[in-house]
Coordinates of C-alpha atoms in Angstrom, one line a residue:
M30 CA -21.5 -71.7 -77.8
N31 CA -19.1 -69.0 -78.1
K32 CA -21.7 -66.0 -78.1
Q33 CA -23.1 -68.0 -74.7
I34 CA -20.2 -67.6 -73.0
K35 CA -19.7 -63.8 -74.3
Y36 CA -22.7 -63.0 -73.2
F37 CA -22.8 -64.6 -69.6
I38 CA -19.5 -62.7 -69.1
A39 CA -20.9 -59.8 -70.3
L40 CA -24.1 -59.9 -67.7
L41 CA -21.1 -61.0 -65.1
T42 CA -19.4 -58.0 -66.0
L43 CA -22.5 -55.4 -65.8
L44 CA -23.4 -57.4 -62.6
A45 CA -19.9 -56.7 -61.0
L46 CA -19.9 -53.1 -62.0
F47 CA -23.8 -52.8 -60.7
C48 CA -22.6 -54.3 -57.2
V49 CA -19.6 -52.0 -57.2
A50 CA -21.6 -48.5 -57.6
V51 CA -23.7 -50.1 -55.3
S52 CA -21.2 -50.4 -52.8
Y53 CA -19.4 -47.3 -53.6
S54 CA -22.8 -45.8 -52.9
Y55 CA -23.4 -47.3 -49.7
A56 CA -20.0 -46.7 -48.4
S57 CA -19.8 -43.3 -49.1
T58 CA -22.7 -42.7 -47.7
L59 CA -21.7 -44.0 -44.3
Y60 CA -18.4 -42.2 -44.5
E61 CA -20.4 -39.0 -44.8
K62 CA -22.9 -39.9 -42.3
L63 CA -19.4 -40.9 -39.8
Q64 CA -17.4 -37.7 -40.6
R65 CA -20.8 -35.8 -39.8
D66 CA -21.3 -36.8 -36.9
F67 CA -17.7 -36.7 -35.8
N68 CA -17.5 -33.0 -36.5
D69 CA -21.0 -32.7 -34.9
S70 CA -19.5 -34.3 -31.9
A71 CA -16.0 -32.6 -31.9
E72 CA -15.2 -29.4 -29.6
V73 CA -13.7 -26.4 -31.9
T74 CA -10.7 -26.0 -30.3
G75 CA -8.9 -22.5 -28.6
Y76 CA -7.7 -21.5 -32.0
E77 CA -10.5 -21.6 -33.9
Q78 CA -12.4 -20.2 -31.3
R79 CA -10.5 -17.0 -32.1
V80 CA -10.7 -17.3 -35.6
I81 CA -14.4 -17.8 -35.7
I82 CA -15.3 -15.9 -32.6
S83 CA -17.6 -13.3 -34.0
T84 CA -19.9 -15.9 -35.2
A85 CA -19.9 -18.3 -32.0
P86 CA -19.2 -15.3 -29.2
E87 CA -21.2 -17.9 -26.5
R88 CA -18.6 -20.7 -26.7
A89 CA -15.7 -18.2 -25.3
A90 CA -16.4 -18.4 -22.2
D91 CA -15.7 -22.0 -22.3
V92 CA -12.2 -21.8 -23.6
E93 CA -11.0 -19.0 -21.6
P94 CA -12.5 -17.2 -18.5
S95 CA -13.1 -13.7 -20.4
K96 CA -16.1 -12.7 -17.8
E97 CA -13.4 -12.9 -15.2
I98 CA -11.0 -10.5 -17.0
E99 CA -13.6 -8.2 -18.0
K100 CA -14.7 -7.9 -14.5
L101 CA -11.3 -7.5 -13.5
K102 CA -10.6 -5.0 -16.5
A103 CA -13.9 -2.9 -15.1
L104 CA -12.4 -3.0 -11.3
A105 CA -9.1 -1.5 -12.5
E106 CA -11.0 1.3 -13.9
E107 CA -12.8 2.1 -11.3
W108 CA -10.1 2.0 -9.0
N109 CA -8.4 4.6 -11.2
R110 CA -11.1 7.0 -11.5
S111 CA -11.5 6.7 -7.4
I112 CA -7.5 8.0 -7.1
K113 CA -7.5 10.5 -10.2
S114 CA -8.5 13.6 -8.5
E115 CA -8.8 12.5 -4.6
R116 CA -7.4 14.7 -2.4
S117 CA -8.9 14.1 1.0
S118 CA -9.8 11.5 3.3
R119 CA -11.1 10.5 6.6
F120 CA -8.2 11.8 8.5
Y121 CA -8.1 15.3 6.7
T122 CA -10.2 16.9 4.7
P123 CA -8.7 20.5 2.9
A124 CA -11.1 23.7 2.8
E125 CA -13.0 23.6 -0.5
E126 CA -10.9 27.1 -1.1
N127 CA -7.8 26.2 -0.3
L128 CA -8.2 23.0 -2.8
K129 CA -8.8 25.5 -5.4
I130 CA -5.8 28.1 -4.6
A131 CA -3.9 24.9 -4.6
E132 CA -5.1 22.9 -7.6
K133 CA -4.0 26.3 -9.3
V134 CA -0.1 27.3 -8.1
Y135 CA 0.6 23.6 -6.6
D136 CA 2.9 23.0 -9.5
D137 CA 4.5 26.7 -10.0
E138 CA 7.4 26.5 -7.4
N139 CA 7.4 30.4 -7.3
K140 CA 4.0 30.9 -6.8
V141 CA 3.6 28.6 -3.8
R142 CA 6.6 30.4 -2.6
E143 CA 4.8 33.6 -2.5
L144 CA 2.0 32.1 -1.3
I145 CA 3.5 30.6 2.2
N146 CA 5.1 34.4 2.5
S147 CA 2.3 36.1 2.5
D148 CA -0.4 33.1 4.1
L149 CA 1.1 30.6 6.4
S150 CA -1.9 28.8 7.8
F151 CA -2.1 25.0 8.7
D152 CA -4.6 24.1 6.2
L153 CA -3.1 25.9 2.9
V154 CA 0.3 24.7 4.0
A155 CA -1.1 20.9 4.7
T156 CA -3.6 21.4 0.9
L157 CA -0.1 22.2 -0.8
T158 CA 1.6 19.9 1.2
L159 CA -0.7 16.7 -0.3
Y160 CA -0.3 18.0 -3.9
R161 CA 3.7 18.4 -3.7
N162 CA 4.9 16.3 -1.3
P163 CA 7.3 13.9 -3.1
K164 CA 6.4 11.1 -0.8
L165 CA 3.0 10.6 -1.3
L166 CA 3.3 11.3 -4.8
A167 CA 5.7 8.3 -4.5
A168 CA 2.8 6.4 -3.0
R169 CA 0.6 7.5 -5.5
K170 CA 2.7 6.1 -8.4
K171 CA 3.1 3.3 -6.2
L172 CA -1.1 2.6 -6.2
E173 CA -0.9 3.5 -9.8
A174 CA 1.2 0.7 -10.2
A175 CA -0.8 -1.6 -8.0
I176 CA -3.3 -1.0 -9.9
E177 CA -2.0 -1.9 -13.5
R178 CA -1.6 -5.7 -11.8
F179 CA -5.2 -6.0 -12.6
S180 CA -4.4 -6.3 -16.4
Q181 CA -1.7 -8.8 -16.1
V182 CA -3.7 -11.3 -14.3
G183 CA -4.9 -12.9 -17.8
N184 CA -3.0 -11.5 -20.0
L185 CA 0.1 -14.1 -20.3
E186 CA -2.8 -16.7 -19.7
M187 CA -4.3 -15.9 -22.8
I188 CA -1.1 -15.7 -24.7
M189 CA -0.4 -19.0 -23.6
R190 CA -4.0 -20.5 -24.5
D191 CA -3.6 -18.8 -28.2
Y192 CA 0.2 -20.8 -28.1
V193 CA -1.1 -24.1 -27.6
A194 CA -4.4 -24.0 -29.2
F195 CA -2.4 -23.3 -32.4
S196 CA 0.6 -25.4 -32.0
Q197 CA -1.6 -29.0 -30.3
G198 CA -4.4 -27.9 -32.1
I199 CA -3.4 -28.5 -35.7
T200 CA -1.6 -31.7 -36.9
T201 CA -0.2 -31.4 -40.6
K202 CA -1.0 -35.2 -40.8
T203 CA -4.3 -35.4 -40.0
S204 CA -5.5 -31.6 -40.3
Q205 CA -7.1 -30.6 -36.7
N206 CA -7.6 -32.4 -33.7
K207 CA -11.1 -32.2 -32.5
Q208 CA -11.4 -33.9 -28.7
K209 CA -14.2 -33.7 -26.2
K210 CA -13.6 -30.4 -24.0
M211 CA -12.3 -31.1 -20.4
V212 CA -15.5 -30.6 -17.9
R213 CA -13.1 -28.5 -15.7
M214 CA -12.7 -26.3 -18.3
T215 CA -16.8 -25.3 -18.2
F216 CA -16.2 -26.1 -14.0
P217 CA -13.3 -24.4 -12.9
Y218 CA -13.1 -25.9 -9.1
P219 CA -13.1 -22.8 -8.1
G220 CA -11.5 -20.4 -11.0
M221 CA -7.3 -19.8 -10.6
V222 CA -7.8 -16.7 -12.3
T223 CA -11.0 -15.4 -10.1
L224 CA -8.5 -16.4 -7.1
K225 CA -5.5 -14.7 -9.0
G226 CA -7.6 -11.6 -9.2
E227 CA -8.6 -11.3 -5.4
I228 CA -5.1 -11.5 -4.9
V229 CA -4.2 -8.3 -6.9
K230 CA -7.3 -6.7 -5.5
K231 CA -5.8 -7.0 -1.8
D232 CA -2.4 -6.0 -3.0
V233 CA -4.6 -2.8 -4.6
E234 CA -6.2 -2.0 -1.2
I235 CA -2.7 -2.7 0.5
A236 CA -1.2 -0.1 -1.5
K237 CA -4.1 2.3 -1.3
L238 CA -3.8 1.8 2.8
E239 CA 0.1 2.6 2.3
F240 CA -1.0 5.7 0.5
E241 CA -3.1 7.0 3.4
N242 CA -0.6 6.0 5.9
A243 CA 2.2 8.0 4.2
R244 CA -0.5 10.8 4.1
I245 CA -1.0 10.3 7.9
D246 CA 2.9 10.5 8.4
V247 CA 3.6 13.6 6.1
L248 CA 0.9 15.5 7.9
T249 CA 1.7 14.7 11.3
M250 CA 5.1 15.5 10.6
L251 CA 3.8 18.8 8.7
K252 CA 1.7 19.7 12.1
N253 CA 4.6 18.8 14.4
A254 CA 6.7 21.5 12.7
Y255 CA 4.4 24.2 12.1
Y256 CA 3.3 24.3 15.9
N257 CA 6.6 23.8 16.8
Y258 CA 7.6 26.5 14.7
L259 CA 4.7 28.1 16.3
F260 CA 5.8 27.7 19.7
V261 CA 9.5 28.7 18.8
I262 CA 8.5 32.6 17.6
K263 CA 6.5 32.4 21.0
E264 CA 9.5 31.3 23.2
G265 CA 11.5 33.8 20.9
E266 CA 9.1 36.6 22.2
I267 CA 8.9 35.7 25.6
T268 CA 12.7 35.6 25.8
A269 CA 13.1 38.8 24.2
N270 CA 10.1 40.6 26.6
T271 CA 12.5 39.0 29.5
L272 CA 15.6 40.5 27.8
R273 CA 14.0 43.6 28.0
L274 CA 12.9 43.6 31.4
L275 CA 16.4 42.8 32.5
D276 CA 17.6 45.5 30.3
E277 CA 15.6 48.2 32.6
L278 CA 16.8 46.0 36.0
E279 CA 20.5 46.6 34.5
Q280 CA 19.9 49.9 34.3
V281 CA 18.1 50.7 38.0
A282 CA 21.4 48.6 38.9
Q283 CA 23.9 51.0 37.0
V284 CA 21.9 54.3 38.6
K285 CA 22.1 52.6 42.6
Y286 CA 26.0 51.7 41.7
E287 CA 26.8 55.0 40.6
I288 CA 25.0 56.7 44.2
G289 CA 26.8 54.0 46.0
K290 CA 23.6 52.1 47.4
V291 CA 24.7 48.5 45.5
S292 CA 27.6 46.9 44.8
F293 CA 29.4 46.3 41.5
N294 CA 28.8 42.9 42.2
D295 CA 24.9 43.4 41.1
V296 CA 25.6 44.6 38.1
I297 CA 27.9 41.7 37.2
K298 CA 24.9 39.4 37.9
V299 CA 22.4 41.1 36.0
Q300 CA 24.4 41.7 32.8
I301 CA 25.5 37.8 33.0
K302 CA 22.3 37.1 32.7
I303 CA 21.2 39.3 29.8
E304 CA 24.4 37.5 27.8
K305 CA 22.7 34.1 28.7
L306 CA 19.3 35.4 26.9
K307 CA 21.2 36.7 24.3
D308 CA 22.6 33.3 23.8
M309 CA 19.4 32.1 24.0
L310 CA 18.0 33.9 21.7
N311 CA 20.5 33.1 19.2
T312 CA 19.5 29.5 20.2
I313 CA 16.1 29.8 19.2
D314 CA 16.8 31.7 16.0
D315 CA 18.7 28.4 14.9
K316 CA 15.7 26.2 16.0
K317 CA 13.7 28.6 13.5
K318 CA 15.5 27.9 10.6
R319 CA 15.8 24.2 11.3
L320 CA 12.1 24.3 11.3
K321 CA 11.7 26.4 8.4
V322 CA 13.8 24.2 6.2
R323 CA 11.7 21.0 7.6
I324 CA 8.3 22.8 6.6
T325 CA 9.9 23.7 2.8
Q326 CA 11.3 19.9 2.5
L327 CA 7.8 18.5 2.9
L328 CA 6.2 21.0 0.5
D329 CA 9.4 20.1 -1.7
L330 CA 10.6 23.9 -1.6
P331 CA 14.4 25.0 -1.7
P332 CA 15.4 25.7 2.0
D333 CA 15.9 29.4 1.3
S334 CA 12.0 29.8 0.9
L335 CA 10.8 32.7 2.9
L336 CA 7.6 31.5 5.5
G337 CA 5.1 33.9 6.7
T338 CA 3.9 34.1 10.3
P339 CA 2.1 30.7 11.2
A340 CA -1.3 31.1 12.9
V341 CA -2.9 29.9 16.2
A342 CA -5.8 27.7 15.1
L343 CA -6.2 25.0 17.8
T344 CA -8.9 22.1 17.8
R345 CA -9.2 19.7 19.6
L346 CA -10.8 15.4 19.2
D347 CA -14.3 15.3 21.0
I348 CA -13.6 11.9 21.3
S349 CA -13.8 9.7 24.9
L350 CA -10.9 7.2 25.6
D351 CA -13.5 4.3 25.2
E352 CA -14.5 5.3 21.3
A353 CA -10.7 6.2 20.9
Y354 CA -10.0 2.5 21.4
L355 CA -12.7 1.4 18.8
V356 CA -11.8 4.2 16.3
A357 CA -8.3 3.4 16.5
R358 CA -8.7 -0.6 16.1
K359 CA -11.0 0.3 13.2
N360 CA -8.7 3.1 11.3
N361 CA -5.4 2.8 12.0
R362 CA -3.9 2.3 9.0
A363 CA -0.6 0.1 10.0
V364 CA -3.3 -2.3 11.4
S365 CA -5.7 -2.4 8.4
I366 CA -2.8 -3.0 6.4
L367 CA -1.9 -6.1 8.4
R368 CA -5.4 -7.1 8.3
E369 CA -5.5 -7.2 4.3
K370 CA -2.0 -8.9 4.1
I371 CA -3.9 -12.1 6.3
K372 CA -6.3 -12.2 4.0
R373 CA -3.8 -12.1 1.0
M374 CA -2.0 -14.8 2.5
A375 CA -5.2 -16.7 3.0
L376 CA -6.3 -16.5 -0.5
M377 CA -2.5 -17.6 -1.5
I378 CA -3.1 -20.6 0.8
Q379 CA -6.4 -21.2 -1.3
M380 CA -4.4 -20.9 -4.7
A381 CA -1.7 -23.0 -3.3
E382 CA -4.1 -25.5 -2.9
R383 CA -6.1 -25.6 -5.8
K384 CA -2.9 -26.1 -8.0
S385 CA -1.3 -28.8 -6.2
Y386 CA -4.3 -31.1 -5.7
P387 CA -5.4 -32.8 -8.7
D388 CA -8.4 -31.1 -10.6
F389 CA -12.3 -32.3 -10.4
T390 CA -12.9 -34.8 -13.7
A391 CA -15.8 -37.0 -14.6
G392 CA -13.5 -39.3 -16.5
Y393 CA -16.5 -39.7 -19.1
S394 CA -14.2 -40.4 -22.2
Y395 CA -10.2 -41.0 -22.8
F396 CA -10.1 -38.3 -25.5
Q397 CA -10.4 -35.2 -23.5
D398 CA -9.2 -31.7 -25.2
N399 CA -6.7 -31.5 -22.2
K400 CA -4.5 -28.2 -24.5
M401 CA -6.0 -25.4 -22.2
A402 CA -4.7 -27.1 -19.2
Q403 CA -1.2 -26.6 -20.1
V404 CA -1.5 -23.1 -19.5
G405 CA -2.2 -20.7 -17.0
T406 CA -2.2 -20.5 -13.2
A407 CA -3.8 -24.2 -12.8
A408 CA -1.5 -25.8 -15.0
K409 CA -0.4 -29.2 -14.6
M410 CA 1.6 -30.0 -17.2
P411 CA 4.0 -27.5 -19.5
S412 CA 2.7 -26.3 -23.3
F413 CA 6.4 -26.9 -24.1
M414 CA 9.1 -28.7 -22.9
T415 CA 11.2 -26.6 -20.3
R416 CA 13.7 -29.2 -19.2
P417 CA 14.9 -32.7 -19.8
M418 CA 12.9 -35.5 -19.5
S419 CA 14.0 -37.8 -16.8
S420 CA 13.1 -41.0 -14.9
V421 CA 11.5 -39.2 -11.7
R422 CA 8.2 -39.9 -10.7
K423 CA 5.8 -37.4 -12.1
D424 CA 4.2 -37.4 -8.8
S425 CA 7.4 -36.7 -6.7
M426 CA 7.0 -32.9 -6.0
Y427 CA 3.6 -33.7 -4.0
A428 CA 5.3 -33.9 -0.7
M429 CA 7.6 -30.4 -1.1
N430 CA 4.6 -28.8 -2.5
D431 CA 2.2 -30.3 1.1
A432 CA 5.6 -29.1 3.3
Y433 CA 5.5 -25.9 1.5
I434 CA 1.4 -25.4 2.2
R435 CA 2.0 -26.6 6.0
E436 CA 4.7 -23.7 5.7
V437 CA 2.6 -20.6 4.7
K438 CA -0.4 -21.6 6.7
L439 CA 2.0 -21.8 9.9
K440 CA 3.4 -18.2 8.6
Y441 CA -0.6 -17.4 8.2
Q442 CA -1.3 -18.0 12.0
A443 CA 2.0 -16.2 12.9
M444 CA 0.9 -13.3 11.0
R445 CA -2.6 -13.5 13.2
A446 CA -0.6 -13.4 16.2
K447 CA 1.1 -10.5 15.0
L448 CA -1.7 -8.5 14.2
K449 CA -2.8 -9.5 18.2
A450 CA -0.2 -7.9 19.7
K451 CA 0.0 -4.9 17.3
E452 CA -3.6 -4.4 18.2
D453 CA -2.7 -4.8 22.3
Q454 CA 0.1 -2.5 21.7
L455 CA -2.3 0.0 19.6
N456 CA -4.5 0.3 23.2
F457 CA -1.6 1.0 25.2
D458 CA -0.7 3.6 22.8
V459 CA -4.0 5.3 22.8
R460 CA -4.0 5.5 26.2
D461 CA -0.2 6.9 26.4
A462 CA -1.3 9.2 24.0
Y463 CA -4.6 10.6 26.5
Y464 CA -2.1 10.7 29.3
H465 CA 0.4 13.1 27.6
I466 CA -2.5 15.1 26.3
S467 CA -4.3 15.1 30.0
K468 CA -1.1 16.1 31.8
S469 CA -0.2 18.9 29.2
Q470 CA -3.2 20.5 29.9
R471 CA -3.7 20.1 33.6
E472 CA -0.3 22.1 33.0
A473 CA -1.3 24.8 30.7
V474 CA -3.9 25.2 33.0
L475 CA -1.9 25.7 36.2
Y476 CA 0.4 28.3 34.5
K477 CA -2.4 30.4 32.6
D478 CA -4.8 30.4 35.4
N479 CA -2.5 30.5 38.4
L480 CA 1.1 31.0 38.7
I481 CA 1.5 33.7 35.5
P482 CA -0.7 35.9 37.3
K483 CA 1.2 35.6 40.5
V484 CA 4.7 36.2 38.8
N485 CA 3.3 39.4 37.3
E486 CA 2.5 40.9 40.3
A487 CA 5.9 39.6 42.3
I488 CA 7.8 41.3 38.8
E489 CA 5.9 44.8 39.7
L490 CA 6.1 44.4 43.3
A491 CA 10.1 43.5 43.3
K492 CA 10.4 46.4 40.8
V493 CA 8.8 48.9 42.9
G494 CA 10.8 47.6 46.3
Y495 CA 14.0 47.4 44.4
E496 CA 14.1 51.4 43.6
A497 CA 13.0 52.1 47.0
G498 CA 15.5 49.5 48.6
T499 CA 13.3 47.2 50.0
V500 CA 13.7 44.6 47.9
S501 CA 17.0 43.4 47.3
F502 CA 18.5 42.6 44.1
L503 CA 18.6 38.9 43.9
D504 CA 14.5 39.4 44.5
A505 CA 14.3 41.6 41.7
L506 CA 16.1 39.1 39.5
D507 CA 14.5 35.6 40.6
A508 CA 11.4 37.6 39.6
D509 CA 12.5 38.2 36.1
M510 CA 14.2 34.7 35.6
T511 CA 10.6 33.0 37.0
W512 CA 8.6 35.4 34.8
L513 CA 10.7 33.4 32.2
K514 CA 10.6 30.4 33.3
F515 CA 6.7 30.4 33.7
N516 CA 5.6 31.6 30.4
L517 CA 8.2 29.3 28.9
E518 CA 6.8 26.4 30.3
H519 CA 2.9 27.4 29.8
F520 CA 3.9 27.1 25.8
R521 CA 5.7 24.1 25.7
A522 CA 2.7 22.6 27.7
I523 CA 0.7 23.9 25.1
R524 CA 3.3 22.6 22.4
H525 CA 3.3 19.2 24.3
E526 CA -0.4 19.2 24.1
V527 CA -0.8 19.8 20.0
V528 CA 2.4 17.3 19.5
S529 CA 0.4 14.8 21.6
I530 CA -3.0 15.4 20.1
A531 CA -1.1 15.1 16.4
N532 CA -0.1 11.5 17.8
L533 CA -3.0 10.2 18.7
E534 CA -4.5 11.4 15.6
R535 CA -2.2 9.2 13.7
L536 CA -2.9 6.5 15.8
L537 CA -6.7 7.0 15.4
G538 CA -6.6 7.3 12.2
V539 CA -8.4 10.7 12.0
S540 CA -7.6 14.2 12.5
A541 CA -8.9 17.4 14.6
N542 CA -10.8 19.1 11.6
T543 CA -13.3 15.9 11.8
M544 CA -13.3 15.5 15.2
Q545 CA -12.8 17.5 18.2
L546 CA -11.0 16.6 21.6
K547 CA -12.6 16.1 24.9
R548 CA -10.6 17.5 27.6
K549 CA -10.5 15.0 30.5

């Protein structure tokens, strides 16, 4: 009996062990299958993606906006290439030989001073100004700084993505978390990085327009200073010729006074006129010094630099008034800058709406991997706590955000109205410039073709008549002073025409070396 019991117990033991073995094997198989299925269905975290990116590069775009960032990098390189050696523009294109000369000597102050002392042609001076002017250098550096923003669009976002992927992608108690990837991380609605890149692109375009506007302003100031300097020299020559005529008249008056034909009053009158002209020459000399310093300032040279004789090379824009309106609306830099700022604000409104309103999600899983939604411009929650928790509702800021968006939209509408006002003002400025050009051209022709030839005849007749006693002293003196007045007015009309053309060029955004002015 005891043997049967022992045998039965042994049989039960073997059966139990067999059942345990079979159960363990089956449970192990089920657990391995469960674990395998879980691993297969889980997505790789951002941190793992960084580690195994070499073996699974196709998943990089799913986790981070690398394609957009690469596009921005390529765009930055393209901008850098475009401004690296750019010295010409639609407004002014220097001659090729002057570009070669300026490229060799622009960084050597002594050579530049020697060059402008021997050759003061406007094109050479303008080319050197493009290389040396501090205002243009500052605008160029500002443009280069704006281009550097392209690389900053995604840098901080990628650093924060790495942080949350590492800090929240690993749990020390249960190893790494593997959850379903959020739909919005694969299908942006729209992509915030793209919007940021477009905003930076507008910033760069605005900086480029500001750089071109600075170049236009500097070249316009140079043209005004250059031709004012030229006509001040002409003014000095005309005044010196008049002084010579008065000296001759004084000598005749002295002779006639000695023989008793005229009173000493005539001698005193001509001497007074001579002293006034000498003072006028001193004033003209001061004007020349002032304008010389203006030119050397634009060239970034010491004020005591010597300047050669400016060359007369007047060109004109061959463009009708109707065409000028269209060209000004298209090329005027101030209007173009405002247009780009309006486009930039529209992108900012779109970005603010994208950030304030909820993201698209299908809601297929309660276990979405939302770590990547905690960083970057589109973040809805902080990746780490930035302030103490409170009982305030999480959506309590929506009303404020909506009000801010409405405020920016109203500012956007105000900028559009301002653009319209600026375009209307531009039309008036163009017409006003044409008025001054036309007026100056008529005056220049009047003095050159009609008045100056007549006063030249009057001077000869007055001189001969005064010596013969048939013309009074006052008539002879008046003929000399009229000759001075008409010649000065003639060159002042030409100077006013050149200055008005320079102002018109600034409004049109093109210069006289690219178009020719049509006389109206």
